[in-house]
Amino acid sequence: MKQYFQHLINFVFIGGFLLVMSCTHDNQELVTSSIKSVTATPNAIAQGGDLTLIVDADPIGSANYLWNSAIGNFSDPQNDTTVWTAPDVPGTYVISVVVTDDLGSNVATVEVGVDVYIADVFPAYVGINNCAQCHSGLVDQWNGTSHAHALQTLVNIGRDNNSRCLSCHTVGYDPDINNGGYDEVPVARLANVSCENCHGPGSEHNGEPAGIEISYDVNTCAVCHQGEHHPFFDEWSMSAHATSLESAGGFVTQNKNCIKCHISEAFVAALKTGTVPEIDDLPSMNPINCAACHDPHSHNSDGQLRIASVDLVCGECHTAGSIADVNDPGEPHHSQWNMLHGTDGLEYEGFEYPDSPHQFVVETKCAACHVSSEPFGGDGSPAKTGHTFEPELRACQTCHPNSLDFDINGVQTSITMLTEELRAELDALGDEESVAYKQALYNLEFVEADASHGVHNYKYAKALLESSIANLN
């Protein structure tokens, strides 16, 4: 039977770390206590924070414990469980524990982070400070957005410890995965909604484009912007914008004249460069979604719109443009902006073309009626964001409190009757090649393409239809 003899054990402290030194004779082995594990919970904390240290040992006989670190303080350095208070200096620190029993001593260490996360899963989150080293301009813009103050909104209502809320108000909050999110390291660089919420964990980036995500996918925003409290994605999914790629059987994706207003990537590129890109140059193709209208980095306008005026954002696509040839104008396409502003209908000499007051008195123009929102109700009724973009009668009732439908003062009935009368006149004329026919047809289709039946600009629509009928007669 092999004999075990302990000859000599010396303990030497070097640079704050306890090393075990031993000396044996030939055919003799050192026998010491067994340390199964040392755990730190959590293994990373903020400066000045506390973490709990536990050593799991299998001592022979009685046991003594001694915790040691180069910096920081222990609540009870001679127990198997202690609390370590971190210093106010960020960094990675090694904490050691010596367990001594009847046979001898053994040492084990654990690495912890102070304002520095030691991830188990990669890629891991690194925080806004890392991004700012190369992207300071974008980070400066981001600082002015609501995303940059997302955590404070929870503090204001006492929900900053609510895990359901923190997942959408901080970076990488996910208790199911240990990859350096705010749930592991509740520090300032991971607070709020910043770069890595949209681009993914940045530990593998380091200037390499393949190490970070860049996507126009609506699900990037939908991770948080959905549900009964803020159903942006839910409502957008029911809008025509969500099906802009499928419009006209997908033909739009192959037509450069269409892609700016049917593909998010093309819309953004056209705004940035002033030129619609070639279809083959698009990095991907997504329908008109959040990233088309909203700039995730900029704070230059309300709602982070890519253009300061919501009226102009909508007008980028919802416009018939100008009439290039009055004798052969072609079919107007989505003339809402033109109708609201009383422009670009075919106006005959000798006729007056007045405007209704909407373009002058409705401050936010399109958004006032088509992006009408309501907050989450105290009775549990879901919020409304207006992102179906369907008009809401309650928006009209702000100025027309007694209205029961959109046919306020009979304007829709009047315009419908005039469009029917003009179409009958065109059918009676029958000469589709005549200038008079083409001009009148343009105005008819201009009014019909607006689709509001006079609500946007009743006086202008009425004048276009009446003057076209008069010209035919």
Coordinates of C-alpha atoms in Angstrom, one line a residue:
M1 CA 0.0 0.0 0.0
K2 CA 1.4 3.3 -1.1
Q3 CA 2.3 5.5 1.9
Y4 CA 1.6 9.3 1.8
F5 CA 3.9 11.6 3.8
Q6 CA 3.7 15.3 3.9
H7 CA 7.1 16.7 4.1
L8 CA 6.9 20.5 3.9
I9 CA 4.4 23.2 2.7
N10 CA 5.4 26.8 2.3
F11 CA 3.0 29.6 1.5
V12 CA 4.4 32.6 -0.4
F13 CA 2.4 35.7 -1.3
I14 CA 3.6 37.2 -4.7
G15 CA 1.8 40.2 -6.1
G16 CA -1.4 39.5 -4.2
F17 CA -1.7 35.9 -5.3
L18 CA -1.3 32.9 -3.0
L19 CA 0.9 30.2 -4.4
V20 CA 1.2 26.7 -2.9
M21 CA 4.8 25.4 -2.7
S22 CA 5.7 21.9 -1.5
C23 CA 8.7 19.7 -1.2
T24 CA 8.7 15.8 -1.2
H25 CA 11.2 13.0 -1.0
D26 CA 11.4 10.3 -3.7
N27 CA 8.4 8.0 -3.8
Q28 CA 6.4 10.5 -1.6
E29 CA 3.4 12.5 -2.6
L30 CA 1.8 15.6 -1.1
V31 CA -1.7 15.0 0.3
T32 CA -3.9 18.1 0.7
S33 CA -7.6 19.0 0.9
S34 CA -9.6 18.9 -2.3
I35 CA -11.3 22.0 -3.7
K36 CA -14.1 21.2 -6.0
S37 CA -15.0 24.7 -7.2
V38 CA -14.9 28.4 -6.5
T39 CA -17.8 30.5 -7.8
A40 CA -18.4 34.2 -8.0
T41 CA -22.0 35.5 -8.2
P42 CA -22.1 37.5 -10.4
N43 CA -18.7 37.1 -12.0
A44 CA -18.8 40.8 -13.1
I45 CA -20.1 43.8 -11.3
A46 CA -20.0 47.6 -11.4
Q47 CA -17.4 49.6 -9.7
G48 CA -17.9 49.5 -5.9
G49 CA -20.4 46.7 -6.3
D50 CA -20.6 43.5 -4.2
L51 CA -20.3 39.9 -5.4
T52 CA -20.7 36.7 -3.4
L53 CA -17.8 34.1 -3.3
I54 CA -18.3 30.5 -2.4
V55 CA -15.7 27.7 -2.2
D56 CA -16.9 24.1 -2.4
A57 CA -14.3 21.9 -0.7
D58 CA -14.0 18.4 0.5
P59 CA -11.7 18.8 3.6
I60 CA -10.3 16.1 5.7
G61 CA -11.2 16.8 9.3
S62 CA -11.5 20.5 10.3
A63 CA -11.1 23.2 7.7
N64 CA -9.8 26.8 7.7
Y65 CA -10.4 29.3 4.8
L66 CA -8.5 32.4 3.8
W67 CA -9.6 34.6 0.9
N68 CA -7.2 37.0 -0.7
S69 CA -7.1 39.6 -3.5
A70 CA -4.7 42.4 -4.5
I71 CA -7.5 45.0 -4.1
G72 CA -11.0 45.2 -2.8
N73 CA -12.4 44.1 0.6
F74 CA -13.9 40.9 2.0
S75 CA -16.8 40.8 4.5
D76 CA -15.5 37.6 6.1
P77 CA -12.2 36.5 4.6
Q78 CA -12.0 33.3 6.8
N79 CA -15.2 31.6 5.9
D80 CA -16.2 29.4 3.0
T81 CA -18.6 32.1 1.8
T82 CA -17.8 35.8 1.7
V83 CA -18.8 39.0 0.0
W84 CA -16.2 40.9 -2.0
T85 CA -16.6 44.7 -2.5
A86 CA -15.0 45.8 -5.7
P87 CA -12.7 48.7 -6.1
D88 CA -13.6 51.8 -8.1
V89 CA -11.1 50.9 -10.8
P90 CA -12.4 48.9 -13.8
G91 CA -10.5 45.8 -14.7
T92 CA -10.2 42.0 -14.4
Y93 CA -9.2 40.7 -11.0
V94 CA -8.1 37.3 -9.6
I95 CA -9.4 36.3 -6.2
S96 CA -7.8 33.3 -4.5
V97 CA -8.9 31.1 -1.5
V98 CA -6.7 28.8 0.6
V99 CA -8.4 25.8 2.2
T100 CA -6.4 24.1 5.0
D101 CA -7.5 20.9 6.6
D102 CA -5.8 18.1 8.7
L103 CA -3.7 16.9 5.8
G104 CA -2.6 20.3 4.5
S105 CA -3.6 23.2 2.2
N106 CA -4.7 23.9 -1.3
V107 CA -5.5 27.0 -3.3
A108 CA -7.9 27.9 -6.0
T109 CA -8.7 31.1 -7.9
V110 CA -11.5 32.7 -9.7
E111 CA -11.5 35.6 -12.2
V112 CA -14.0 38.5 -11.9
G113 CA -14.6 41.6 -13.8
V114 CA -15.2 45.1 -12.5
D115 CA -17.1 47.1 -15.2
V116 CA -15.5 44.5 -17.5
Y117 CA -17.5 41.4 -18.4
I118 CA -16.0 37.9 -18.6
A119 CA -18.3 36.2 -21.0
D120 CA -19.0 32.5 -21.2
V121 CA -20.7 32.8 -24.6
F122 CA -19.4 34.7 -27.7
P123 CA -20.0 37.0 -29.5
A124 CA -20.5 39.0 -26.4
Y125 CA -21.7 42.6 -25.7
V126 CA -19.0 45.3 -25.3
G127 CA -21.0 48.4 -24.8
I128 CA -21.4 51.9 -26.3
N129 CA -17.9 53.1 -25.3
N130 CA -16.3 50.6 -27.6
C131 CA -18.5 51.7 -30.5
A132 CA -17.6 55.4 -29.9
Q133 CA -13.9 54.8 -30.5
C134 CA -14.6 54.5 -34.3
H135 CA -18.1 55.8 -34.7
S136 CA -18.1 58.9 -32.5
G137 CA -20.2 60.8 -35.0
L138 CA -23.0 58.3 -35.0
V139 CA -22.8 58.0 -31.2
D140 CA -23.1 61.8 -30.9
Q141 CA -26.2 61.7 -33.0
W142 CA -27.6 58.7 -31.0
N143 CA -27.1 60.7 -27.8
G144 CA -30.0 63.0 -28.8
T145 CA -32.5 60.2 -29.4
S146 CA -35.0 58.6 -27.1
H147 CA -33.1 55.3 -27.3
A148 CA -30.2 57.0 -25.5
H149 CA -32.4 57.6 -22.5
A150 CA -34.5 54.4 -22.5
L151 CA -33.4 53.3 -19.0
Q152 CA -34.3 56.6 -17.4
T153 CA -37.9 56.2 -18.6
L154 CA -38.0 53.1 -16.4
V155 CA -36.4 54.8 -13.5
N156 CA -39.0 57.5 -13.7
I157 CA -41.9 55.0 -13.2
G158 CA -40.0 52.7 -10.8
R159 CA -39.7 49.8 -13.2
D160 CA -35.9 49.8 -13.5
N161 CA -35.7 46.4 -11.8
N162 CA -38.4 44.8 -13.8
S163 CA -36.9 42.2 -16.1
R164 CA -39.7 42.3 -18.6
C165 CA -39.0 46.0 -19.1
L166 CA -35.2 45.9 -18.9
S167 CA -35.0 43.6 -21.9
C168 CA -36.1 46.4 -24.2
H169 CA -34.4 49.3 -22.3
T170 CA -30.9 48.0 -22.0
V171 CA -28.3 46.2 -24.1
G172 CA -28.3 42.4 -24.3
Y173 CA -30.6 41.8 -21.3
D174 CA -31.2 38.0 -21.5
P175 CA -30.9 35.9 -18.3
D176 CA -30.9 32.7 -20.4
I177 CA -27.5 33.4 -22.0
N178 CA -24.2 34.6 -20.4
N179 CA -22.8 36.9 -23.1
G180 CA -22.2 40.1 -21.3
G181 CA -25.6 41.9 -21.4
Y182 CA -27.0 44.3 -18.8
D183 CA -28.3 41.4 -16.8
E184 CA -24.8 40.3 -16.1
V185 CA -23.1 43.7 -15.9
P186 CA -25.6 46.5 -15.0
V187 CA -23.2 49.3 -15.9
A188 CA -23.6 52.6 -17.8
R189 CA -22.1 51.4 -21.1
L190 CA -24.8 48.8 -21.3
A191 CA -27.7 50.9 -20.2
N192 CA -30.3 52.3 -22.7
V193 CA -30.8 51.1 -26.3
S194 CA -27.6 51.5 -28.2
C195 CA -25.7 50.1 -31.2
E196 CA -25.6 46.5 -30.1
N197 CA -29.4 46.3 -29.7
C198 CA -29.7 46.6 -33.5
H199 CA -26.4 45.4 -34.7
G200 CA -25.8 42.5 -32.4
P201 CA -23.0 41.8 -29.9
G202 CA -19.8 43.6 -30.9
S203 CA -17.0 41.5 -29.5
E204 CA -16.2 40.0 -32.9
H205 CA -16.4 43.3 -34.8
N206 CA -13.1 45.2 -34.3
G207 CA -13.5 47.0 -37.6
E208 CA -14.4 43.8 -39.5
P209 CA -17.7 44.4 -41.3
A210 CA -18.5 40.6 -41.2
G211 CA -18.3 40.8 -37.4
I212 CA -21.4 42.9 -37.0
E213 CA -24.9 42.9 -38.3
I214 CA -26.3 45.5 -40.6
S215 CA -29.9 44.8 -41.5
Y216 CA -33.1 46.5 -42.7
D217 CA -35.2 43.6 -41.4
V218 CA -38.2 44.8 -39.6
N219 CA -37.7 42.2 -36.9
T220 CA -34.8 44.2 -35.7
C221 CA -37.2 46.9 -34.4
A222 CA -40.0 44.4 -33.7
V223 CA -38.0 42.8 -30.9
C224 CA -39.3 45.6 -28.7
H225 CA -41.7 47.7 -30.7
Q226 CA -44.7 45.3 -30.6
G227 CA -47.3 44.2 -28.1
E228 CA -50.2 45.9 -26.5
H229 CA -48.1 48.8 -25.0
H230 CA -46.5 49.9 -28.3
P231 CA -47.8 47.8 -31.2
F232 CA -45.9 49.5 -34.0
F233 CA -44.9 46.2 -35.6
D234 CA -48.3 44.6 -35.1
E235 CA -50.1 47.5 -36.9
W236 CA -47.4 47.9 -39.6
S237 CA -48.0 44.3 -40.4
M238 CA -51.5 45.1 -41.4
S239 CA -50.6 48.1 -43.6
A240 CA -50.0 48.3 -47.3
H241 CA -46.3 49.2 -46.5
A242 CA -45.8 45.6 -45.3
T243 CA -46.7 44.2 -48.7
S244 CA -44.9 46.7 -50.8
L245 CA -42.6 44.0 -52.2
E246 CA -45.6 41.9 -53.3
S247 CA -47.4 44.8 -55.0
A248 CA -48.2 44.2 -58.6
G249 CA -47.1 40.6 -58.3
G250 CA -43.5 41.4 -57.4
F251 CA -43.0 43.3 -60.6
V252 CA -41.9 46.4 -58.7
T253 CA -38.7 44.7 -57.5
Q254 CA -37.5 44.5 -61.1
N255 CA -38.4 48.0 -62.1
K256 CA -36.1 50.9 -61.1
N257 CA -38.9 53.4 -61.4
C258 CA -40.7 51.6 -58.6
I259 CA -38.1 50.4 -56.2
K260 CA -37.6 53.7 -54.3
C261 CA -41.1 53.5 -53.0
H262 CA -41.4 49.8 -52.6
I263 CA -38.0 48.8 -51.1
S264 CA -36.6 50.2 -47.9
E265 CA -33.0 49.9 -49.0
A266 CA -33.7 51.8 -52.2
F267 CA -35.7 54.5 -50.4
V268 CA -32.9 55.2 -47.9
A269 CA -30.2 55.2 -50.7
A270 CA -32.2 57.7 -52.8
L271 CA -32.6 60.0 -49.8
K272 CA -28.9 59.9 -49.0
T273 CA -27.5 60.2 -52.5
G274 CA -30.3 61.9 -54.4
T275 CA -30.2 59.0 -56.9
V276 CA -32.2 55.8 -57.1
P277 CA -29.7 52.9 -57.0
E278 CA -29.6 50.1 -59.5
I279 CA -31.5 47.1 -58.4
D280 CA -28.4 44.9 -58.5
D281 CA -26.6 47.2 -56.1
L282 CA -29.1 46.8 -53.3
P283 CA -27.6 44.8 -50.4
S284 CA -31.0 43.2 -49.7
M285 CA -34.6 43.9 -50.3
N286 CA -37.2 44.6 -47.6
P287 CA -40.6 46.2 -47.8
I288 CA -41.1 49.8 -46.7
N289 CA -40.7 49.4 -43.0
C290 CA -39.3 51.3 -39.9
A291 CA -35.8 51.8 -41.3
A292 CA -37.2 53.5 -44.4
C293 CA -38.9 56.4 -42.6
H294 CA -37.0 56.5 -39.3
D295 CA -33.2 57.0 -39.0
P296 CA -32.0 54.9 -36.0
H297 CA -29.0 57.2 -35.4
S298 CA -30.3 60.7 -35.9
H299 CA -32.2 63.1 -33.6
N300 CA -32.6 65.9 -36.1
S301 CA -36.4 65.5 -36.2
D302 CA -39.4 64.3 -34.1
G303 CA -39.7 60.6 -34.3
Q304 CA -36.3 60.3 -35.8
L305 CA -37.7 60.8 -39.2
R306 CA -35.2 60.8 -42.1
I307 CA -36.7 64.1 -43.3
A308 CA -37.6 66.8 -40.7
S309 CA -41.2 67.1 -41.9
V310 CA -43.5 64.1 -41.8
D311 CA -45.4 65.8 -44.6
L312 CA -42.3 65.5 -46.8
V313 CA -41.5 61.9 -45.8
C314 CA -44.9 60.8 -47.0
G315 CA -44.6 63.1 -50.0
E316 CA -41.5 61.2 -51.2
C317 CA -43.7 58.5 -52.5
H318 CA -47.3 59.5 -52.2
T319 CA -47.1 62.0 -55.1
A320 CA -48.0 62.0 -58.7
G321 CA -45.1 64.2 -59.6
S322 CA -45.5 66.9 -62.2
I323 CA -47.3 66.8 -65.6
A324 CA -44.6 66.4 -68.3
D325 CA -47.0 66.5 -71.2
V326 CA -50.5 67.8 -70.8
N327 CA -51.6 66.1 -74.0
D328 CA -50.5 62.7 -72.9
P329 CA -50.1 62.8 -69.1
G330 CA -50.6 59.1 -68.4
E331 CA -52.2 57.7 -65.3
P332 CA -51.4 59.6 -62.1
H333 CA -50.0 57.3 -59.4
H334 CA -50.8 57.9 -55.7
S335 CA -51.6 61.7 -55.9
Q336 CA -52.3 62.2 -52.2
W337 CA -49.5 64.8 -51.5
N338 CA -50.4 66.8 -54.6
M339 CA -54.1 66.8 -53.8
L340 CA -53.5 67.9 -50.2
H341 CA -51.3 70.8 -51.4
G342 CA -53.5 71.7 -54.4
T343 CA -50.8 71.1 -57.1
D344 CA -50.3 69.2 -60.3
G345 CA -53.8 68.7 -61.4
L346 CA -54.5 69.7 -65.0
E347 CA -55.8 73.3 -64.6
Y348 CA -57.7 74.9 -67.5
E349 CA -57.3 78.6 -68.2
G350 CA -60.3 80.7 -67.1
F351 CA -61.1 78.5 -64.0
E352 CA -60.3 79.1 -60.4
Y353 CA -58.7 76.3 -58.3
P354 CA -59.1 77.1 -54.6
D355 CA -57.9 75.0 -51.7
S356 CA -59.6 73.7 -48.6
P357 CA -58.1 74.7 -45.3
H358 CA -56.5 71.3 -44.4
Q359 CA -53.1 72.1 -45.8
F360 CA -53.0 75.3 -43.8
V361 CA -54.6 74.4 -40.4
V362 CA -53.5 70.8 -39.9
E363 CA -49.9 71.2 -38.6
T364 CA -48.7 67.6 -39.1
K365 CA -50.5 67.2 -42.4
C366 CA -50.7 63.4 -43.3
A367 CA -49.7 62.2 -39.8
A368 CA -52.6 64.0 -38.1
C369 CA -55.2 61.6 -39.5
H370 CA -53.1 58.7 -40.7
V371 CA -50.8 58.2 -37.8
S372 CA -53.2 59.0 -35.0
S373 CA -52.1 57.4 -31.8
E374 CA -53.5 56.6 -28.3
P375 CA -51.6 55.5 -25.2
F376 CA -52.0 52.2 -23.4
G377 CA -55.2 52.5 -21.4
G378 CA -55.4 52.3 -17.6
D379 CA -58.3 49.8 -18.2
G380 CA -55.9 47.5 -20.1
S381 CA -57.0 48.6 -23.5
P382 CA -54.1 48.3 -26.0
A383 CA -52.3 51.4 -27.3
K384 CA -52.7 52.6 -30.9
T385 CA -49.6 53.8 -32.8
G386 CA -51.4 54.7 -36.1
H387 CA -49.0 52.5 -38.1
T388 CA -51.7 50.8 -40.1
F389 CA -51.8 54.3 -41.7
E390 CA -55.5 54.0 -42.1
P391 CA -57.3 57.3 -41.3
E392 CA -59.0 57.5 -37.9
L393 CA -62.3 59.3 -37.5
R394 CA -61.3 60.3 -34.0
A395 CA -58.6 62.4 -35.6
C396 CA -61.2 64.3 -37.7
Q397 CA -63.4 64.8 -34.6
T398 CA -60.7 67.0 -33.1
C399 CA -62.0 69.7 -35.5
H400 CA -65.3 68.2 -36.5
P401 CA -66.7 66.9 -33.1
N402 CA -70.1 65.9 -34.4
S403 CA -68.9 63.8 -37.4
L404 CA -70.1 60.3 -37.5
D405 CA -68.1 59.2 -40.6
F406 CA -65.7 60.7 -43.2
D407 CA -68.4 62.1 -45.3
I408 CA -68.3 65.4 -43.3
N409 CA -70.6 68.0 -44.8
G410 CA -71.3 65.6 -47.6
V411 CA -67.9 66.2 -49.3
Q412 CA -67.3 62.5 -50.2
T413 CA -70.8 62.2 -51.6
S414 CA -70.3 65.3 -53.7
I415 CA -67.0 64.2 -55.2
T416 CA -68.3 60.7 -55.9
M417 CA -71.2 62.2 -57.9
L418 CA -68.8 64.5 -59.8
T419 CA -66.5 61.6 -60.7
E420 CA -69.4 59.5 -61.9
E421 CA -70.6 62.5 -64.0
L422 CA -67.2 63.0 -65.6
R423 CA -66.8 59.4 -66.4
A424 CA -70.2 59.4 -68.1
E425 CA -69.1 62.4 -70.2
L426 CA -65.9 60.7 -71.2
D427 CA -67.8 57.6 -72.2
A428 CA -70.2 59.7 -74.2
L429 CA -67.3 61.5 -76.0
G430 CA -65.6 58.2 -76.8
D431 CA -62.6 59.9 -78.6
E432 CA -59.7 58.5 -76.5
E433 CA -57.1 60.1 -78.7
S434 CA -58.4 63.7 -78.4
V435 CA -56.6 66.2 -76.2
A436 CA -59.8 67.0 -74.4
Y437 CA -60.4 63.4 -73.5
K438 CA -56.8 62.8 -72.2
Q439 CA -56.9 66.0 -70.1
A440 CA -60.2 65.2 -68.5
L441 CA -59.2 61.6 -68.0
Y442 CA -56.0 62.8 -66.2
N443 CA -58.0 64.9 -63.8
L444 CA -60.5 62.0 -63.2
E445 CA -57.7 59.6 -62.4
F446 CA -55.8 62.2 -60.4
V447 CA -58.9 62.6 -58.1
E448 CA -59.5 58.8 -57.9
A449 CA -55.8 58.0 -57.2
D450 CA -55.9 60.4 -54.2
A451 CA -58.5 58.0 -52.8
S452 CA -59.8 60.4 -50.1
H453 CA -62.9 61.2 -52.1
G454 CA -62.4 64.9 -51.4
V455 CA -61.3 64.8 -47.8
H456 CA -57.8 65.9 -48.4
N457 CA -58.7 68.9 -50.5
Y458 CA -62.4 69.1 -51.3
K459 CA -62.3 72.5 -53.1
Y460 CA -59.4 71.6 -55.4
A461 CA -60.8 68.1 -56.3
K462 CA -64.2 69.7 -57.0
A463 CA -62.7 72.4 -59.2
L464 CA -60.7 69.9 -61.2
L465 CA -63.7 67.7 -61.9
E466 CA -66.1 70.6 -62.6
S467 CA -63.6 72.3 -65.0
S468 CA -63.0 69.0 -66.8
I469 CA -66.7 68.5 -67.3
A470 CA -67.1 72.1 -68.5
N471 CA -64.2 71.8 -70.9
L472 CA -65.7 68.6 -72.5
N473 CA -69.0 70.3 -73.0

